[in-house]
Amino acid sequence: MCQCHNPINCIIPPHMLEVMLLRGDKSVRKMAEGLIKIGDSVREERAASAGSGVVPSAGGGGTFVSMAMAQGAATGHTCYREVYDGEEKASLPGTLARKEGDPATGDAEVDAAYDGAGAVFDLYSEEFGRNSIDGFGMKMLQTVHHRRNYNNAFWNGAQMVYGDGDGQIFQTFTELSVVAHEISHGVVQHSGGLIYQGQSGALNESYADVFGAMTQQRAQGQDVYEADWLVGKGILGPNINGIALRSMKAPGMAYSDALLGKDPQPYHMDFYVNTTSDNGGVHINSGIPNHAFYLYCMYMGGKSWEKPGQIWYKALQQINNPHATFGDWAAQTLDAAIDLYGAGSYEMLMLRRAWNLVGIDA
Ligand SMILES: [Zn+2]
C-alpha cells in the first residue's frame, strides 16, 4: 500500500524529529523515537483501512446534519463541529467534549479547536462558497489531548487530531493557523487530491499553509501588509529559539535552534532540496510555492482571501492532476487568473512575475 496515497498529514515534519534524535538528551530522543514509531503505525492503520474500504476512525464524514446555526446563514451552509477529549490516550475519537451550539467548556484546547474550526468553516463558506471540508456539509470532527505529551497534530483522512505538546519543545497545537492547515488537507483530499510525494506533496503542504495563514489573517481582519505570514506561531516551547514552524515571508528563517536545528525551507528553485526523507521534502520545498503566494499578495495588496485566495482556490478545484508539479500548479493559477480577471490583466501579469521570482517559468 503506497503511503503517499493514504498519508497522515502531520504538522511537525520528520526532519525536525530526526534532528531531535541526534541532538536531544535521553528523554527528548525517546520522545522523537516514539513520535516516529507512532507516525508509522498510524500510517499503516490508515493504509489498511483505506484498502478495506472502511472509513478510518471517527466516522460521520459526509453526513449532513441539519441544525440551525449562525455560521454560513447567508450561504445556506451549516457548520457542524464536534470536539472530543482524547484524555491523553491513543484511541480516536475519545469522549465528546463539545458539539455544535454548546457553550465554551473552559478547556482551552477544546475551545480553541472548536473556535478554530468555525473560523475555517466561515472562510471557506463565505469567501469561496464551499460547504465544509467535502463541500457537502461534512461534520468537522476533532480530537484534542491526543496521547500524553504528544508533539504533533494531524489530519488522518477523517478527522483532525492534536497533541498537547510536552510543554518544552511544543506547548500547544490548537493555534488557528495549525487548525486551518490540518482542515485544509481535508479540503485538498476532497478536491481531487495532490499525491503526498515530491512536488505534488509540497503543493499539498503549501495549500494547507496558504489557507492556514489566510484563516488567521481573516480572523484578525489583517491585510497582506499587516500579516506576519507565520504558520504555527506560538506553538514552540519557551526555550526554543524560533518564532514559528514556518514563515511564508521568509522561508528558512522561522527557527534556528540547538535542539530543533535550522528551518530548512528554500524560497527559490535554485535551493530546491532533493531528498528521499519527508516524502521527498514535502514540508521543505513547500517554502517555494508558499513564497510565491506571499509575493503575489505583496503585489496585489488588500486581503489575501480576495484575489490571491480566489485564484488559489479555483486552481485547486480545476487542476485535476494529483501528480502536479510546481510548473503545472503555476500554469493552473495563471489559467484561474485569466478566467477571473482576463488575459493580460494586471492580476495575471503580476502572478506570472511572482512565479518567476521564485524561479518557476509560468
Ligand atoms: Zn501538513
Short mmCIF file of C-alpha atoms and ligand atoms in Angstrom, two decimals:
data_model
loop_
_atom_site.label_atom_id
_atom_site.label_comp_id
_atom_site.label_asym_id
_atom_site.label_seq_id
_atom_site.Cartn_x
_atom_site.Cartn_y
_atom_site.Cartn_z
CA MET A 1 0.00 0.00 0.00
CA CYS A 2 1.55 3.27 -1.07
CA GLN A 3 1.60 5.59 1.91
CA CYS A 4 1.68 8.65 -0.28
CA HIS A 5 -1.89 7.85 -1.36
CA ASN A 6 -3.07 7.47 2.23
CA PRO A 7 -0.90 9.91 4.11
CA ILE A 8 -1.17 11.14 7.63
CA ASN A 9 -0.73 14.87 7.19
CA CYS A 10 1.31 15.85 10.25
CA ILE A 11 2.18 19.43 11.10
CA ILE A 12 5.61 18.52 12.52
CA PRO A 13 7.88 17.36 9.70
CA PRO A 14 10.18 14.35 10.11
CA HIS A 15 13.33 16.44 9.63
CA MET A 16 12.62 18.11 12.99
CA LEU A 17 12.27 14.74 14.68
CA GLU A 18 15.49 13.48 13.08
CA VAL A 19 17.47 16.44 14.44
CA MET A 20 15.98 15.84 17.90
CA LEU A 21 17.14 12.21 17.68
CA LEU A 22 20.69 13.40 17.02
CA ARG A 23 20.85 16.27 19.47
CA GLY A 24 18.36 15.61 22.23
CA ASP A 25 19.05 14.26 25.69
CA LYS A 26 17.75 10.84 26.64
CA SER A 27 14.16 11.94 27.21
CA VAL A 28 13.99 14.02 24.02
CA ARG A 29 15.43 11.15 21.97
CA LYS A 30 12.89 8.80 23.45
CA MET A 31 10.11 11.25 22.61
CA ALA A 32 11.32 11.66 19.00
CA GLU A 33 11.69 7.89 18.56
CA GLY A 34 8.18 7.42 19.91
CA LEU A 35 6.74 10.02 17.51
CA ILE A 36 8.40 8.39 14.51
CA LYS A 37 7.04 4.98 15.56
CA ILE A 38 3.54 6.33 16.19
CA GLY A 39 3.60 8.05 12.78
CA ASP A 40 4.47 4.73 11.11
CA SER A 41 1.75 2.79 12.90
CA VAL A 42 -0.93 5.43 12.22
CA ARG A 43 0.05 5.42 8.54
CA GLU A 44 -0.20 1.63 8.39
CA GLU A 45 -3.59 1.76 10.06
CA ARG A 46 -4.83 4.30 7.56
CA ALA A 47 -3.44 2.37 4.60
CA ALA A 48 -5.12 -0.80 5.88
CA SER A 49 -8.49 0.87 6.41
CA ALA A 50 -8.30 2.56 3.00
CA GLY A 51 -7.59 -0.83 1.44
CA SER A 52 -10.61 -2.43 3.06
CA GLY A 53 -12.84 0.44 2.04
CA VAL A 54 -13.59 1.31 5.64
CA VAL A 55 -13.54 4.99 6.54
CA PRO A 56 -10.79 5.32 9.14
CA SER A 57 -11.90 6.03 12.72
CA ALA A 58 -14.48 8.50 13.95
CA GLY A 59 -16.86 8.08 11.00
CA GLY A 60 -19.65 10.52 10.34
CA GLY A 61 -17.76 12.10 7.45
CA GLY A 62 -20.03 13.42 4.80
CA THR A 63 -23.15 13.17 6.92
CA PHE A 64 -25.27 16.24 6.50
CA VAL A 65 -26.58 17.39 9.85
CA SER A 66 -29.48 19.76 9.87
CA MET A 67 -29.07 22.23 12.71
CA ALA A 68 -29.86 25.91 12.86
CA MET A 69 -26.50 27.63 13.11
CA ALA A 70 -25.17 31.12 12.97
CA GLN A 71 -22.34 30.21 10.62
CA GLY A 72 -23.00 30.25 6.94
CA ALA A 73 -26.50 31.63 7.44
CA ALA A 74 -26.09 33.85 4.40
CA THR A 75 -24.92 30.98 2.23
CA GLY A 76 -27.32 28.30 3.40
CA HIS A 77 -24.34 26.26 4.62
CA THR A 78 -24.47 24.62 8.01
CA CYS A 79 -21.45 24.30 10.26
CA TYR A 80 -21.39 21.24 12.49
CA ARG A 81 -18.47 20.69 14.84
CA GLU A 82 -17.66 18.02 17.37
CA VAL A 83 -14.59 18.24 19.59
CA TYR A 84 -13.54 15.13 21.50
CA ASP A 85 -11.25 14.82 24.52
CA GLY A 86 -8.67 12.12 23.82
CA GLU A 87 -7.86 12.04 27.57
CA GLU A 88 -4.19 11.51 26.72
CA LYS A 89 -4.94 8.14 25.17
CA ALA A 90 -4.25 6.88 21.65
CA SER A 91 -7.75 5.77 20.68
CA LEU A 92 -9.89 8.01 18.47
CA PRO A 93 -12.10 9.92 18.65
CA GLY A 94 -12.31 9.86 22.50
CA THR A 95 -15.06 11.36 24.66
CA LEU A 96 -17.33 14.06 23.21
CA ALA A 97 -16.47 17.33 24.96
CA ARG A 98 -18.30 19.98 22.90
CA LYS A 99 -20.69 19.75 19.97
CA GLU A 100 -22.15 22.46 17.76
CA GLY A 101 -24.01 25.10 19.74
CA ASP A 102 -22.63 24.04 23.14
CA PRO A 103 -21.18 26.80 25.32
CA ALA A 104 -17.44 27.08 25.97
CA THR A 105 -16.15 24.27 28.17
CA GLY A 106 -13.32 26.13 29.89
CA ASP A 107 -10.85 23.58 28.49
CA ALA A 108 -8.62 25.86 26.41
CA GLU A 109 -7.70 23.15 23.89
CA VAL A 110 -11.31 22.05 23.32
CA ASP A 111 -12.48 25.64 22.89
CA ALA A 112 -9.58 26.65 20.62
CA ALA A 113 -10.25 23.68 18.32
CA TYR A 114 -13.97 24.48 18.27
CA ASP A 115 -13.47 28.18 17.53
CA GLY A 116 -10.69 27.46 15.06
CA ALA A 117 -12.82 25.06 13.02
CA GLY A 118 -15.57 27.69 12.99
CA ALA A 119 -13.19 30.29 11.56
CA VAL A 120 -12.09 27.84 8.84
CA PHE A 121 -15.70 26.92 8.01
CA ASP A 122 -16.58 30.62 7.71
CA LEU A 123 -13.63 31.35 5.42
CA TYR A 124 -14.50 28.55 3.00
CA SER A 125 -18.24 29.19 3.15
CA GLU A 126 -18.32 32.97 2.92
CA GLU A 127 -15.34 33.62 0.64
CA PHE A 128 -15.27 30.51 -1.57
CA GLY A 129 -18.85 29.20 -1.39
CA ARG A 130 -17.66 25.84 -0.08
CA ASN A 131 -19.88 23.95 2.37
CA SER A 132 -17.35 22.44 4.81
CA ILE A 133 -14.42 20.10 4.11
CA ASP A 134 -16.06 17.99 1.42
CA GLY A 135 -18.32 20.71 0.02
CA PHE A 136 -21.41 18.83 1.25
CA GLY A 137 -21.63 19.91 4.89
CA MET A 138 -19.27 17.27 6.31
CA LYS A 139 -19.08 17.20 10.11
CA MET A 140 -15.86 18.70 11.41
CA LEU A 141 -14.51 16.16 13.86
CA GLN A 142 -11.56 16.99 16.07
CA THR A 143 -9.77 15.31 18.97
CA VAL A 144 -7.59 17.27 21.42
CA HIS A 145 -5.40 15.93 24.27
CA HIS A 146 -4.34 13.08 21.97
CA ARG A 147 -1.80 10.83 23.78
CA ARG A 148 0.38 12.11 26.63
CA ASN A 149 2.85 14.96 25.86
CA TYR A 150 2.29 14.26 22.15
CA ASN A 151 4.30 16.66 19.99
CA ASN A 152 2.24 16.70 16.80
CA ALA A 153 -1.10 17.34 15.11
CA PHE A 154 -2.51 15.61 12.04
CA TRP A 155 -5.40 15.05 9.63
CA ASN A 156 -5.97 11.29 9.32
CA GLY A 157 -8.33 11.35 6.36
CA ALA A 158 -11.45 11.62 8.50
CA GLN A 159 -10.71 14.00 11.37
CA MET A 160 -8.20 16.41 12.92
CA VAL A 161 -6.10 15.25 15.88
CA TYR A 162 -3.99 17.42 18.21
CA GLY A 163 -1.50 16.57 20.94
CA ASP A 164 -0.86 18.91 23.86
CA GLY A 165 2.89 19.09 23.28
CA ASP A 166 5.38 18.27 26.03
CA GLY A 167 5.45 21.87 27.27
CA GLN A 168 9.17 22.09 26.48
CA ILE A 169 9.61 21.79 22.72
CA PHE A 170 5.97 22.39 21.78
CA GLN A 171 3.32 23.91 24.02
CA THR A 172 0.09 23.62 22.03
CA PHE A 173 -1.19 22.57 18.59
CA THR A 174 -4.61 24.23 18.51
CA GLU A 175 -3.23 27.54 17.26
CA LEU A 176 -5.52 28.83 14.48
CA SER A 177 -3.09 28.54 11.54
CA VAL A 178 -2.38 24.92 12.55
CA VAL A 179 -6.09 24.06 12.87
CA ALA A 180 -6.76 25.66 9.48
CA HIS A 181 -3.72 23.89 7.97
CA GLU A 182 -4.99 20.47 9.06
CA ILE A 183 -8.57 21.11 7.92
CA SER A 184 -7.27 22.37 4.56
CA HIS A 185 -5.56 18.99 4.00
CA GLY A 186 -9.10 17.62 4.11
CA VAL A 187 -10.20 20.18 1.52
CA VAL A 188 -7.36 19.09 -0.79
CA GLN A 189 -8.33 15.44 -0.31
CA HIS A 190 -11.93 16.22 -1.27
CA SER A 191 -10.91 18.37 -4.27
CA GLY A 192 -9.28 15.61 -6.30
CA GLY A 193 -6.17 15.43 -4.13
CA LEU A 194 -2.48 16.10 -4.59
CA ILE A 195 -0.34 12.98 -4.05
CA TYR A 196 1.70 13.39 -0.88
CA GLN A 197 5.09 12.86 -2.51
CA GLY A 198 7.63 15.16 -4.15
CA GLN A 199 6.35 18.34 -5.79
CA SER A 200 2.65 17.45 -5.68
CA GLY A 201 3.11 16.67 -1.96
CA ALA A 202 4.85 20.01 -1.41
CA LEU A 203 1.91 21.69 -3.19
CA ASN A 204 -0.47 19.86 -0.83
CA GLU A 205 1.55 21.19 2.14
CA SER A 206 1.74 24.67 0.63
CA TYR A 207 -2.02 24.84 0.01
CA ALA A 208 -2.55 23.93 3.69
CA ASP A 209 -0.09 26.64 4.81
CA VAL A 210 -1.60 29.28 2.47
CA PHE A 211 -5.14 28.66 3.73
CA GLY A 212 -3.84 28.33 7.31
CA ALA A 213 -2.27 31.79 7.15
CA MET A 214 -5.33 33.15 5.31
CA THR A 215 -7.70 31.92 8.04
CA GLN A 216 -5.52 33.57 10.67
CA GLN A 217 -5.42 36.86 8.74
CA ARG A 218 -9.18 36.90 8.14
CA ALA A 219 -9.95 36.16 11.80
CA GLN A 220 -7.78 39.14 12.74
CA GLY A 221 -9.01 41.39 9.92
CA GLN A 222 -5.46 41.88 8.62
CA ASP A 223 -4.44 43.00 5.18
CA VAL A 224 -1.42 41.42 3.48
CA TYR A 225 0.98 44.05 4.81
CA GLU A 226 -0.18 43.77 8.43
CA ALA A 227 0.02 39.96 8.48
CA ASP A 228 3.05 38.12 9.91
CA TRP A 229 2.81 35.25 7.37
CA LEU A 230 3.77 32.69 10.01
CA VAL A 231 2.40 29.18 10.36
CA GLY A 232 2.36 27.79 13.90
CA LYS A 233 3.28 30.98 15.73
CA GLY A 234 3.25 30.37 19.46
CA ILE A 235 3.38 26.59 19.35
CA LEU A 236 7.14 26.37 20.02
CA GLY A 237 8.10 25.88 23.66
CA PRO A 238 9.55 28.59 25.88
CA ASN A 239 13.20 27.59 25.43
CA ILE A 240 13.19 27.13 21.66
CA ASN A 241 14.87 29.80 19.55
CA GLY A 242 12.29 30.48 16.87
CA ILE A 243 9.08 32.34 16.12
CA ALA A 244 7.03 29.67 14.34
CA LEU A 245 7.13 26.41 12.40
CA ARG A 246 7.30 28.11 9.01
CA SER A 247 7.45 31.58 7.51
CA MET A 248 5.90 32.30 4.11
CA LYS A 249 7.51 35.73 4.05
CA ALA A 250 10.99 34.38 4.81
CA PRO A 251 11.14 30.62 4.27
CA GLY A 252 14.17 29.20 6.09
CA MET A 253 14.06 31.84 8.84
CA ALA A 254 11.29 30.59 11.17
CA TYR A 255 13.63 28.97 13.70
CA SER A 256 17.27 28.20 14.38
CA ASP A 257 17.76 26.19 17.50
CA ALA A 258 20.34 23.89 19.09
CA LEU A 259 17.74 21.18 19.53
CA LEU A 260 15.43 21.68 16.51
CA GLY A 261 18.12 22.61 14.01
CA LYS A 262 17.53 25.27 11.41
CA ASP A 263 14.40 25.84 9.33
CA PRO A 264 15.33 24.05 6.06
CA GLN A 265 12.79 25.71 3.74
CA PRO A 266 14.01 27.20 0.44
CA TYR A 267 12.37 30.28 -1.10
CA HIS A 268 13.61 29.75 -4.68
CA MET A 269 14.04 26.82 -7.11
CA ASP A 270 17.82 27.36 -7.01
CA PHE A 271 17.73 25.95 -3.47
CA TYR A 272 15.21 23.14 -4.11
CA VAL A 273 16.05 20.25 -1.77
CA ASN A 274 16.30 16.80 -3.35
CA THR A 275 15.73 14.28 -0.57
CA THR A 276 14.07 10.92 -0.04
CA SER A 277 13.00 11.74 3.53
CA ASP A 278 9.78 13.59 4.36
CA ASN A 279 8.07 12.05 1.28
CA GLY A 280 10.57 13.86 -0.91
CA GLY A 281 10.72 17.04 1.16
CA VAL A 282 7.02 17.92 1.18
CA HIS A 283 7.42 20.16 4.27
CA ILE A 284 10.67 21.62 2.93
CA ASN A 285 10.10 22.56 -0.71
CA SER A 286 6.62 23.88 0.11
CA GLY A 287 8.56 27.03 1.00
CA ILE A 288 8.82 27.82 -2.74
CA PRO A 289 5.09 27.95 -3.62
CA ASN A 290 4.44 29.50 -0.18
CA HIS A 291 6.77 32.34 -1.02
CA ALA A 292 5.24 32.78 -4.49
CA PHE A 293 1.82 33.25 -2.84
CA TYR A 294 3.31 35.76 -0.39
CA LEU A 295 4.99 37.74 -3.20
CA TYR A 296 1.79 37.80 -5.23
CA CYS A 297 -0.11 39.14 -2.21
CA MET A 298 2.52 41.89 -1.85
CA TYR A 299 1.92 42.90 -5.48
CA MET A 300 -1.85 42.85 -5.12
CA GLY A 301 -2.30 44.41 -1.68
CA GLY A 302 -5.66 44.15 0.09
CA LYS A 303 -6.67 40.90 1.74
CA SER A 304 -5.13 37.50 0.98
CA TRP A 305 -8.56 35.85 0.61
CA GLU A 306 -9.58 38.35 -2.02
CA LYS A 307 -7.89 38.00 -5.44
CA PRO A 308 -4.92 35.75 -4.48
CA GLY A 309 -7.13 33.41 -2.43
CA GLN A 310 -9.77 33.23 -5.17
CA ILE A 311 -7.11 32.27 -7.71
CA TRP A 312 -5.51 29.60 -5.47
CA TYR A 313 -8.88 28.09 -4.55
CA LYS A 314 -10.07 27.99 -8.17
CA ALA A 315 -6.77 26.41 -9.26
CA LEU A 316 -7.23 23.62 -6.70
CA GLN A 317 -10.77 22.95 -7.94
CA GLN A 318 -9.69 22.87 -11.58
CA ILE A 319 -6.29 21.24 -11.64
CA ASN A 320 -7.47 17.62 -11.88
CA ASN A 321 -3.89 16.34 -11.72
CA PRO A 322 -2.88 14.63 -8.47
CA HIS A 323 0.73 14.44 -9.70
CA ALA A 324 1.00 18.17 -10.47
CA THR A 325 4.49 19.71 -10.45
CA PHE A 326 5.19 23.27 -9.33
CA GLY A 327 5.13 24.27 -13.02
CA ASP A 328 1.73 22.60 -13.55
CA TRP A 329 0.36 24.39 -10.50
CA ALA A 330 1.75 27.77 -11.56
CA ALA A 331 0.13 27.31 -15.00
CA GLN A 332 -3.17 26.38 -13.33
CA THR A 333 -3.10 29.53 -11.18
CA LEU A 334 -2.48 31.60 -14.32
CA ASP A 335 -5.47 29.94 -16.01
CA ALA A 336 -7.55 30.77 -12.94
CA ALA A 337 -6.36 34.39 -13.01
CA ILE A 338 -7.30 34.63 -16.70
CA ASP A 339 -10.75 33.10 -16.03
CA LEU A 340 -11.38 35.50 -13.16
CA TYR A 341 -9.69 38.71 -14.32
CA GLY A 342 -8.91 38.33 -18.02
CA ALA A 343 -5.89 37.54 -20.23
CA GLY A 344 -3.24 40.25 -19.94
CA SER A 345 -4.87 41.66 -16.81
CA TYR A 346 -2.74 43.22 -14.09
CA GLU A 347 -3.76 40.30 -11.85
CA MET A 348 -2.41 37.78 -14.36
CA LEU A 349 0.81 39.64 -15.19
CA MET A 350 1.76 40.14 -11.54
CA LEU A 351 1.07 36.47 -10.85
CA ARG A 352 3.48 35.45 -13.60
CA ARG A 353 6.05 37.80 -12.09
CA ALA A 354 5.61 36.26 -8.62
CA TRP A 355 6.21 32.75 -10.01
CA ASN A 356 9.24 33.96 -11.97
CA LEU A 357 10.70 35.48 -8.80
CA VAL A 358 10.84 32.05 -7.14
CA GLY A 359 12.40 30.51 -10.26
CA ILE A 360 9.33 28.99 -11.89
CA ASP A 361 8.54 29.77 -15.55
CA ALA A 362 4.86 30.43 -15.92
ZN ZN B 1 0.51 19.47 6.60
#
